[in-house]
N, CA, C and O atoms as a MOPAC input file, in Angstrom:
PM7 MOZYME 1SCF
protein

 N    -30.54600 1     8.55100 1   -23.65900 1
 C    -30.12200 1     6.86800 1   -23.91400 1
 C    -29.34100 1     7.02300 1   -25.45600 1
 O    -29.72700 1     7.50300 1   -26.52100 1
 N    -27.64300 1     6.16300 1   -24.89100 1
 C    -26.97900 1     6.05000 1   -25.63900 1
 C    -27.64000 1     4.06700 1   -26.33800 1
 O    -27.86800 1     3.03200 1   -25.71100 1
 N    -27.69200 1     4.30300 1   -27.37900 1
 C    -27.06000 1     2.88500 1   -28.58600 1
 C    -26.36500 1     1.73400 1   -29.36300 1
 O    -26.42400 1     1.47200 1   -30.56400 1
 N    -25.58600 1     1.02000 1   -28.20300 1
 C    -24.41000 1     0.60200 1   -29.49500 1
 C    -24.80300 1    -1.18300 1   -29.40800 1
 O    -25.06600 1    -2.05500 1   -28.57900 1
 N    -24.60300 1    -0.95400 1   -31.09000 1
 C    -24.46300 1    -2.59500 1   -31.31700 1
 C    -24.19900 1    -2.96100 1   -31.33600 1
 O    -23.69400 1    -2.91300 1   -32.45800 1
 N    -23.65500 1    -4.27500 1   -30.56500 1
 C    -22.01000 1    -5.28300 1   -30.65200 1
 C    -22.22800 1    -7.09700 1   -30.92600 1
 O    -21.98900 1    -8.09000 1   -30.23900 1
 N    -22.67700 1    -6.91800 1   -32.00100 1
 C    -22.75500 1    -8.37600 1   -32.50600 1
 C    -22.40600 1    -9.82900 1   -31.97200 1
 O    -21.25300 1   -10.25400 1   -31.89100 1
 N    -23.66200 1   -10.61200 1   -31.58200 1
 C    -22.48800 1   -11.40400 1   -30.52600 1
 C    -23.05700 1   -12.64000 1   -31.38000 1
 O    -24.00800 1   -12.33700 1   -32.10200 1
 N    -22.65200 1   -13.94400 1   -31.42300 1
 C    -22.86700 1   -14.53100 1   -31.68800 1
 C    -22.35900 1   -15.65800 1   -31.08000 1
 O    -21.23500 1   -15.44600 1   -30.62400 1
 N    -22.67500 1   -16.52900 1   -30.94200 1
 C    -22.43000 1   -17.57100 1   -29.57400 1
 C    -20.98100 1   -18.99700 1   -30.69400 1
 O    -19.89200 1   -19.47100 1   -30.37100 1
 N    -21.84200 1   -19.13000 1   -31.94000 1
 C    -21.09800 1   -19.99400 1   -32.28000 1
 C    -18.94600 1   -20.11700 1   -32.52200 1
 O    -18.01900 1   -20.92300 1   -32.60000 1
 N    -19.45900 1   -17.82800 1   -32.54200 1
 C    -17.47700 1   -18.05900 1   -33.37200 1
 C    -17.39600 1   -16.39500 1   -32.12600 1
 O    -16.61600 1   -15.45600 1   -31.96900 1
 N    -18.38200 1   -16.74100 1   -31.66500 1
 C    -17.73400 1   -15.85100 1   -29.86300 1
 C    -15.88600 1   -17.08700 1   -28.98200 1
 O    -15.53500 1   -18.22600 1   -28.67400 1
 N    -15.26000 1   -15.13400 1   -29.05200 1
 C    -13.38900 1   -16.44900 1   -28.68400 1
 C    -13.55200 1   -14.78100 1   -27.85300 1
 O    -14.27700 1   -13.79800 1   -27.69800 1
 N    -12.10400 1   -15.49400 1   -27.47400 1
 C    -11.78600 1   -14.13100 1   -26.65900 1
 C    -10.82900 1   -11.86100 1   -26.90200 1
 O    -10.27300 1   -10.85500 1   -26.46000 1
 N    -11.48800 1   -12.71700 1   -28.04500 1
 C    -10.90900 1   -10.57300 1   -28.71000 1
 C    -12.62800 1   -11.18500 1   -29.22100 1
 O    -12.81100 1   -11.82900 1   -28.18800 1
 N    -13.68100 1   -11.37600 1   -29.87800 1
 C    -14.47400 1   -10.36300 1   -29.40800 1
 C    -15.39400 1   -10.48200 1   -27.93700 1
 O    -16.50600 1    -9.95800 1   -27.87100 1
 N    -14.71800 1   -11.32600 1   -26.62900 1
 C    -15.73400 1   -10.97800 1   -24.95900 1
 C    -14.38200 1    -8.85500 1   -25.40400 1
 O    -14.75200 1    -7.74300 1   -25.78100 1
 N    -13.20400 1    -9.32300 1   -25.10900 1
 C    -12.63700 1    -8.23400 1   -24.96300 1
 C    -13.11200 1    -7.24500 1   -26.23200 1
 O    -13.26200 1    -6.02300 1   -26.23700 1
 N    -13.15900 1    -7.49800 1   -26.50900 1
 C    -13.87800 1    -6.62300 1   -27.82100 1
 C    -15.46200 1    -5.35400 1   -26.50800 1
 O    -15.60100 1    -4.19100 1   -26.12800 1
 N    -16.34300 1    -6.98400 1   -26.36900 1
 C    -17.62500 1    -6.66900 1   -25.62600 1
 C    -17.62200 1    -5.12700 1   -25.02000 1
 O    -18.16800 1    -4.02400 1   -24.99700 1
 N    -15.97100 1    -6.43300 1   -24.29400 1
 C    -15.92500 1    -5.57800 1   -22.69000 1
 C    -15.73000 1    -3.76300 1   -22.79900 1
 O    -16.57700 1    -2.95600 1   -22.41600 1
 N    -14.60400 1    -3.47700 1   -23.32100 1
 C    -13.95300 1    -2.93100 1   -24.33300 1
 C    -15.27700 1    -1.96800 1   -23.83400 1
 O    -15.41300 1    -1.64200 1   -22.65500 1
 N    -16.28400 1    -1.54200 1   -24.97300 1
 C    -16.57500 1    -0.74200 1   -25.44800 1
 C    -18.38100 1    -0.66100 1   -24.01400 1
 O    -19.32800 1     0.12100 1   -23.93600 1
 N    -18.02300 1    -1.77400 1   -23.30100 1
 C    -18.90300 1    -1.66400 1   -22.17500 1
 C    -18.96700 1    -0.67800 1   -21.19000 1
 O    -19.86100 1     0.00600 1   -20.69100 1
 N    -17.09900 1    -0.87100 1   -20.97900 1
 C    -16.45200 1     0.32700 1   -20.24300 1
 C    -16.63700 1     1.71400 1   -20.81300 1
 O    -16.95400 1     2.57700 1   -19.99400 1
 N    -16.44200 1     2.21300 1   -22.53700 1
 C    -16.76700 1     3.47300 1   -22.03800 1
 C    -18.13300 1     3.65200 1   -22.79400 1
 O    -17.92500 1     3.93200 1   -23.97500 1
 N    -19.49700 1     3.57400 1   -22.46700 1
 C    -20.59100 1     3.26600 1   -21.90100 1
 C    -20.68500 1     4.53900 1   -20.54700 1
 O    -20.02100 1     4.50300 1   -19.51100 1
 N    -21.73200 1     5.63900 1   -20.94500 1
 C    -21.74600 1     6.35100 1   -19.89600 1
 C    -23.01100 1     4.77800 1   -18.65500 1
 O    -23.73500 1     3.95500 1   -19.21600 1
 N    -22.82600 1     4.88600 1   -16.84700 1
 C    -23.73300 1     4.16200 1   -16.63900 1
 C    -25.17100 1     4.94100 1   -16.15300 1
 O    -25.53600 1     6.11600 1   -16.14200 1
 N    -25.60400 1     4.02700 1   -15.87600 1
 C    -25.40400 1     2.15200 1   -16.15200 1
 C    -25.59000 1     1.83700 1   -17.32100 1
 O    -25.90100 1     2.59200 1   -18.24300 1
 N    -25.35700 1     0.34900 1   -17.36700 1
 C    -25.84600 1     0.45900 1   -18.58000 1
 C    -26.57800 1    -0.76000 1   -18.64700 1
 O    -26.58300 1    -1.58700 1   -17.73500 1
 N    -27.75400 1    -0.97900 1   -20.68700 1
 C    -28.35400 1    -2.44700 1   -19.66300 1
 C    -28.34200 1    -2.98600 1   -21.21300 1
 O    -28.72500 1    -2.40100 1   -22.22600 1
 N    -27.83900 1    -4.14700 1   -21.08200 1
 C    -27.24500 1    -5.08200 1   -21.40900 1
 C    -28.71700 1    -6.18000 1   -22.44100 1
 O    -29.81000 1    -6.14400 1   -21.87600 1
 N    -28.69100 1    -6.61100 1   -23.12600 1
 C    -29.89700 1    -7.13800 1   -23.45100 1
 C    -29.39900 1    -8.01900 1   -24.92300 1
 O    -28.56700 1    -7.60600 1   -25.73000 1
 N    -30.13000 1    -9.28100 1   -25.00300 1
 C    -30.23300 1   -10.50000 1   -26.06700 1
 C    -31.69200 1   -10.57400 1   -26.60200 1
 O    -32.62300 1    -9.77100 1   -26.65600 1
 N    -31.49000 1   -11.99900 1   -27.01400 1
 C    -32.51500 1   -12.30100 1   -27.54800 1
 C    -32.79100 1   -13.35000 1   -26.27500 1
 O    -33.61000 1   -13.20500 1   -25.36700 1
 N    -31.87200 1   -14.43000 1   -26.48700 1
 C    -31.87800 1   -15.50300 1   -25.73200 1
 C    -30.84500 1   -15.30300 1   -24.16200 1
 O    -30.56400 1   -16.29400 1   -23.48700 1
 N    -30.41800 1   -14.00100 1   -23.80200 1
 C    -30.37600 1   -14.15500 1   -22.71600 1
 C    -28.79700 1   -14.54300 1   -22.18200 1
 O    -27.98000 1   -14.06600 1   -21.39400 1
 N    -28.87200 1   -15.52300 1   -22.96300 1
 C    -27.13600 1   -16.32500 1   -22.55800 1
 C    -26.48900 1   -15.25600 1   -22.64400 1
 O    -26.22000 1   -14.58900 1   -21.64500 1
 N    -26.07200 1   -14.86200 1   -24.06700 1
 C    -25.11300 1   -14.37700 1   -24.10900 1
 C    -24.68300 1   -12.85000 1   -23.49000 1
 O    -23.54600 1   -12.47300 1   -23.20500 1
 N    -26.57400 1   -11.73500 1   -23.31800 1
 C    -26.03200 1   -10.41200 1   -22.11800 1
 C    -25.89800 1   -11.15000 1   -20.72500 1
 O    -25.04000 1   -10.54800 1   -20.07900 1
 N    -26.28500 1   -11.95700 1   -20.18300 1
 C    -25.68000 1   -12.14200 1   -18.65300 1
 C    -24.35200 1   -13.08300 1   -18.47600 1
 O    -23.99700 1   -13.47400 1   -17.36400 1
 N    -23.62900 1   -13.42100 1   -19.72700 1
 C    -22.33700 1   -14.71600 1   -19.52100 1
 C    -21.56800 1   -12.93700 1   -19.89700 1
 O    -20.63400 1   -12.70200 1   -19.13000 1
 N    -21.84800 1   -11.84200 1   -20.86500 1
 C    -21.45100 1   -10.48800 1   -20.87600 1
 C    -21.16900 1    -9.75500 1   -19.78400 1
 O    -20.11300 1    -9.26500 1   -19.38400 1
 N    -22.58900 1    -9.74800 1   -19.23500 1
 C    -22.71700 1    -8.66500 1   -17.78000 1
 C    -21.74300 1    -9.69400 1   -16.54100 1
 O    -21.26000 1    -8.98200 1   -15.66100 1
 N    -21.57500 1   -10.49300 1   -16.46200 1
 C    -20.77800 1   -11.68200 1   -15.93000 1
 C    -20.23500 1   -11.22700 1   -15.94000 1
 O    -19.96000 1   -10.52600 1   -14.96700 1
 N    -19.45400 1   -11.20300 1   -17.26300 1
 C    -17.66800 1   -11.21700 1   -17.21600 1
 C    -17.50000 1    -9.33200 1   -16.84400 1
 O    -16.47600 1    -9.07200 1   -16.21200 1
 N    -17.90500 1    -8.78400 1   -16.99900 1
 C    -17.75100 1    -7.58100 1   -16.72700 1
 C    -17.36000 1    -7.60300 1   -15.09100 1
 O    -16.45800 1    -7.70600 1   -14.25900 1
 N    -18.47200 1    -7.46000 1   -15.27500 1
 C    -18.48800 1    -7.63300 1   -12.88800 1
 C    -17.28900 1    -8.58100 1   -12.74900 1
 O    -16.50100 1    -8.05100 1   -11.96500 1
 N    -16.88100 1    -9.61300 1   -13.12700 1
 C    -15.96700 1   -10.83600 1   -12.01100 1
 C    -14.11500 1   -10.01600 1   -12.61500 1
 O    -13.02300 1    -9.94900 1   -12.05100 1
 N    -14.65000 1    -9.52700 1   -14.04200 1
 C    -13.09600 1    -9.12700 1   -14.00600 1
 C    -12.61200 1    -8.25100 1   -13.13800 1
 O    -11.64700 1    -8.41300 1   -12.39200 1
 N    -13.51300 1    -7.02000 1   -13.27600 1
 C    -13.28400 1    -6.04300 1   -12.39900 1
 C    -12.96400 1    -6.07400 1   -11.25800 1
 O    -12.24100 1    -5.28800 1   -10.64400 1
 N    -13.77300 1    -7.48700 1   -10.72000 1
 C    -13.42300 1    -7.38600 1    -9.58200 1
 C    -12.12800 1    -8.77700 1    -9.16700 1
 O    -11.57300 1    -9.26000 1    -8.18000 1
 N    -12.15700 1    -8.89900 1   -10.27100 1
 C    -11.04400 1    -9.82100 1    -9.84600 1
 C    -11.39600 1   -11.28600 1    -9.21200 1
 O    -10.72000 1   -11.49900 1    -8.20500 1
 N    -12.34400 1   -12.41300 1    -9.57700 1
 C    -12.93300 1   -13.92400 1    -8.60300 1
 C    -12.16900 1   -14.52500 1    -9.86000 1
 O    -11.65900 1   -14.19900 1   -10.93200 1
 N    -12.40200 1   -15.53300 1    -9.09800 1
 C    -11.57500 1   -17.14000 1   -10.34600 1
 C    -12.50000 1   -17.32100 1   -10.84800 1
 O    -13.55200 1   -16.72400 1   -10.62100 1
 N    -12.24000 1   -18.63200 1   -12.05900 1
 C    -13.51000 1   -19.12800 1   -12.61300 1
 C    -14.15100 1   -19.64300 1   -11.86200 1
 O    -15.15800 1   -20.15900 1   -12.34900 1
 N    -13.94900 1   -19.80900 1   -10.22700 1
 C    -14.49200 1   -20.31000 1    -9.22100 1
 C    -15.71100 1   -19.94600 1    -8.66300 1
 O    -16.83000 1   -20.39700 1    -8.42000 1
 N    -14.90200 1   -18.75100 1    -8.54100 1
 C    -16.17500 1   -17.31100 1    -8.33900 1
 C    -17.26700 1   -17.82400 1    -8.75300 1
 O    -18.27300 1   -18.45900 1    -8.43500 1
 N    -16.34100 1   -16.99000 1   -10.12300 1
 C    -17.52000 1   -16.42100 1   -10.82500 1
 C    -18.80100 1   -17.06400 1   -10.74000 1
 O    -19.71900 1   -16.26200 1   -10.57200 1
 N    -19.16600 1   -18.37000 1   -10.81200 1
 C    -19.52200 1   -19.76200 1   -11.54400 1
 C    -20.88900 1   -19.93000 1    -9.23700 1
 O    -22.03200 1   -20.31600 1    -8.99100 1
 N    -20.02500 1   -19.51200 1    -8.56800 1
 C    -20.43500 1   -19.50800 1    -7.57500 1
 C    -20.81000 1   -18.33700 1    -7.42800 1
 O    -21.31600 1   -18.26100 1    -6.30800 1
 N    -20.85800 1   -16.99900 1    -8.14000 1
 C    -21.52400 1   -15.52200 1    -8.15200 1
 C    -22.96700 1   -16.18600 1    -8.96900 1
 O    -24.18300 1   -16.05700 1    -8.82800 1
 N    -22.22500 1   -16.80600 1    -9.70800 1
 C    -23.78800 1   -16.70800 1   -10.93100 1
 C    -24.63500 1   -17.70900 1    -9.55500 1
 O    -25.24400 1   -17.46200 1    -8.51400 1
 N    -24.40500 1   -18.36100 1    -9.97900 1
 C    -26.13500 1   -18.79000 1    -8.90000 1
 C    -26.25400 1   -18.33700 1    -7.94300 1
 O    -27.42500 1   -18.11400 1    -8.25100 1
 N    -26.18100 1   -17.92700 1    -6.95100 1
 C    -26.42100 1   -16.90500 1    -5.89400 1
 C    -26.64800 1   -15.84400 1    -6.78900 1
 O    -26.54900 1   -15.09200 1    -5.81900 1
 N    -26.87200 1   -15.02400 1    -7.77900 1
 C    -27.96200 1   -14.43800 1    -8.11900 1
 C    -28.69000 1   -14.63200 1    -9.17100 1
 O    -29.29900 1   -13.84300 1    -9.89300 1
 N    -28.53700 1   -16.08000 1    -9.19600 1
 C    -29.78200 1   -17.37400 1   -10.45700 1
 C    -29.36400 1   -18.06700 1   -11.02100 1
 O    -29.92800 1   -19.16100 1   -11.04300 1
 N    -28.52500 1   -17.93800 1   -11.56600 1
 C    -27.80400 1   -17.87400 1   -13.07600 1
 C    -27.67400 1   -19.39000 1   -13.28800 1
 O    -26.95200 1   -19.68100 1   -12.33400 1
 N    -28.03500 1   -21.07600 1   -14.24400 1
 C    -27.22200 1   -21.27100 1   -13.89300 1
 C    -26.47300 1   -21.22500 1   -14.87500 1
 O    -26.69300 1   -21.97700 1   -15.82500 1
 N    -25.16600 1   -20.13800 1   -14.89400 1
 C    -24.30900 1   -19.87800 1   -16.15800 1
 C    -23.46500 1   -21.02500 1   -16.42300 1
 O    -23.19500 1   -22.01400 1   -15.74100 1
 N    -23.21300 1   -20.75700 1   -17.25600 1
 C    -22.46400 1   -21.83300 1   -17.93800 1
 C    -22.55300 1   -23.78000 1   -17.86000 1
 O    -21.93400 1   -24.63000 1   -18.50000 1
 N    -23.33000 1   -23.86700 1   -17.06100 1
 C    -23.72300 1   -24.86300 1   -16.94500 1
 C    -25.24100 1   -26.05300 1   -16.84100 1
 O    -25.31700 1   -27.28000 1   -16.91100 1
 N    -26.30700 1   -24.93500 1   -16.64300 1
 C    -27.25700 1   -25.38000 1   -17.50200 1
 C    -27.84300 1   -24.41800 1   -17.05200 1
 O    -27.84200 1   -23.94900 1   -15.91400 1
 N    -28.91600 1   -23.78700 1   -18.95100 1
 C    -29.32600 1   -21.87100 1   -19.26400 1
 C    -31.21000 1   -22.21300 1   -19.04000 1
 O    -31.90500 1   -22.61000 1   -19.97500 1
 N    -31.69600 1   -21.98200 1   -17.77700 1
 C    -33.02400 1   -22.00000 1   -18.59600 1
 C    -33.20200 1   -23.96400 1   -19.43600 1
 O    -34.20500 1   -24.02900 1   -20.14700 1
 N    -32.47800 1   -25.15900 1   -19.37600 1
 C    -33.29500 1   -26.19800 1   -19.14500 1
 C    -32.00200 1   -26.30000 1   -20.09600 1
 O    -31.62200 1   -27.45800 1   -20.26500 1
 N    -31.41100 1   -25.51100 1   -20.61200 1
 C    -30.28000 1   -25.95200 1   -22.06500 1
 C    -29.00200 1   -25.62600 1   -22.00300 1
 O    -28.64700 1   -24.45300 1   -22.11600 1
 N    -28.03300 1   -26.75700 1   -21.79100 1
 C    -27.37500 1   -27.06900 1   -21.38200 1
 C    -25.61500 1   -26.35000 1   -22.13000 1
 O    -24.93500 1   -26.79800 1   -23.05400 1
 N    -25.44700 1   -25.45000 1   -21.47200 1
 C    -24.19300 1   -24.97400 1   -21.94100 1
 C    -22.81400 1   -25.68700 1   -22.81500 1
 O    -22.00300 1   -26.44800 1   -22.28600 1
 N    -22.78500 1   -25.33600 1   -23.94900 1
 C    -21.44800 1   -26.06300 1   -25.01700 1
 C    -20.40600 1   -26.13200 1   -23.80300 1
 O    -20.36600 1   -25.27900 1   -22.91600 1
 N    -19.49100 1   -27.35300 1   -23.87600 1
 C    -18.15200 1   -27.29600 1   -23.41100 1
 C    -17.91900 1   -26.34800 1   -23.99100 1
 O    -18.60800 1   -25.34800 1   -23.79000 1
 N    -17.16700 1   -26.33400 1   -24.65100 1
 C    -16.83000 1   -25.95400 1   -25.35000 1
 C    -16.69500 1   -23.79200 1   -24.98200 1
 O    -15.66000 1   -23.13300 1   -25.07700 1
 N    -17.63900 1   -23.43100 1   -24.72000 1
 C    -17.92500 1   -22.13000 1   -24.79900 1
 C    -18.03300 1   -22.02600 1   -22.47700 1
 O    -18.16100 1   -20.94600 1   -21.90000 1
 N    -17.93800 1   -23.34700 1   -21.74500 1
 C    -18.27400 1   -22.96000 1   -21.28700 1
 C    -16.36000 1   -22.57100 1   -20.48900 1
 O    -15.83200 1   -21.84400 1   -19.64800 1
 N    -16.01500 1   -23.60100 1   -21.44900 1
 C    -13.97600 1   -23.88100 1   -21.04400 1
 C    -13.50100 1   -22.22800 1   -21.38100 1
 O    -12.71400 1   -21.58500 1   -20.68800 1
 N    -14.56400 1   -21.46900 1   -23.28800 1
 C    -14.22900 1   -20.18800 1   -22.76800 1
 C    -14.22500 1   -19.05500 1   -22.38700 1
 O    -13.95100 1   -17.94600 1   -22.84600 1
 N    -14.56400 1   -19.47200 1   -21.48900 1
 C    -15.67000 1   -18.52500 1   -20.30000 1
 C    -14.20000 1   -18.90200 1   -19.18900 1
 O    -13.29400 1   -18.11100 1   -18.92600 1
 N    -14.37500 1   -20.69300 1   -18.56200 1
 C    -13.47800 1   -20.45100 1   -17.85600 1
 C    -12.25900 1   -19.47100 1   -18.03800 1
 O    -11.99700 1   -18.67700 1   -17.13400 1
 N    -11.29700 1   -19.52600 1   -19.51700 1
 C    -10.10500 1   -19.16200 1   -20.25800 1
 C     -9.74500 1   -17.95900 1   -19.34600 1
 O     -8.97100 1   -17.56800 1   -18.47200 1
 N    -11.41100 1   -17.43800 1   -20.55100 1
 C    -10.94200 1   -16.39600 1   -20.63800 1
 C    -11.21700 1   -15.49000 1   -18.44700 1
 O    -10.16200 1   -15.32400 1   -17.83500 1
 N    -11.85400 1   -15.29900 1   -18.09400 1
 C    -11.63500 1   -15.02200 1   -16.54400 1
 C    -10.36100 1   -15.93000 1   -15.96700 1
 O     -9.57800 1   -15.25300 1   -15.30000 1
 N    -10.11600 1   -16.90700 1   -16.05700 1
 C     -8.19900 1   -17.28000 1   -15.63200 1
 C     -7.44600 1   -16.25700 1   -16.09700 1
 O     -6.77400 1   -15.48000 1   -15.42000 1
 N     -7.53900 1   -16.27300 1   -16.92100 1
 C     -6.87400 1   -15.01800 1   -17.77300 1
 C     -6.64700 1   -13.10000 1   -17.49400 1
 O     -5.64600 1   -12.38500 1   -17.54200 1
 N     -7.95600 1   -12.84400 1   -17.23400 1
 C     -7.79100 1   -10.94700 1   -17.22800 1
 C     -7.96200 1   -11.09100 1   -16.23300 1
 O     -7.42800 1   -10.17500 1   -15.60800 1
 N     -8.78200 1   -12.24400 1   -15.17100 1
 C     -9.27300 1   -11.29300 1   -14.28700 1
 C     -7.79300 1   -11.35900 1   -12.92300 1
 O     -7.91300 1   -10.57400 1   -11.98300 1
 N     -6.66500 1   -12.19800 1   -12.94500 1
 C     -5.35500 1   -11.86300 1   -13.11100 1
 C     -4.70800 1   -10.61100 1   -13.19400 1
 O     -4.22500 1    -9.93900 1   -12.28200 1
 N     -4.78100 1   -10.29700 1   -14.89500 1
 C     -4.32000 1    -9.15400 1   -15.24900 1
 C     -4.93300 1    -8.08100 1   -14.72000 1
 O     -4.25000 1    -7.05800 1   -14.66100 1
 N     -6.72600 1    -8.00900 1   -14.07100 1
 C     -6.68600 1    -6.89900 1   -13.82200 1
 C     -6.89600 1    -6.12500 1   -11.56600 1
 O     -7.06100 1    -5.17500 1   -10.80000 1
 N     -6.61900 1    -8.07800 1   -11.82100 1
 C     -5.53500 1    -7.68300 1    -9.37300 1
 C     -4.66100 1    -7.30100 1   -10.50700 1
 O     -5.44000 1    -6.74200 1   -11.27900 1
 N     -3.96000 1    -7.29300 1   -10.82800 1
 C     -2.42200 1    -7.55100 1   -10.94700 1
 C     -2.46500 1    -5.31200 1   -11.35300 1
 O     -1.89100 1    -4.47400 1   -10.65800 1
 N     -3.26900 1    -5.04200 1   -12.54900 1
 C     -3.38600 1    -3.96100 1   -12.91400 1
 C     -3.91000 1    -2.83800 1   -11.83100 1
 O     -3.45900 1    -1.69600 1   -11.93000 1
 N     -5.01700 1    -3.20700 1   -10.62900 1
 C     -4.78400 1    -1.93900 1    -9.73800 1
 C     -3.73900 1    -1.63600 1    -9.00400 1
 O     -3.72000 1    -0.58800 1    -8.35900 1

């Protein structure tokens, strides 16, 4: 088993940190377990990893999250996610999913 610590604080989360975290995940042997104390960060990173690879849109990402039982980016276990964070994830998916699809 490998262990990698990638500190991700919601208040400083940005596109660069998301990309760094996703690149770290890509390099690890599979399967990978992603964990955090709040579950929101690990859920978000895991979901972004999947949707970027699949080339999903932001709308498809939200639908996929809901279908998996996560109210990701809208309401997470009774806590509303900040509009800034939601917009960051939507922008990231809109930008990077298109790049992933074009690169295939």
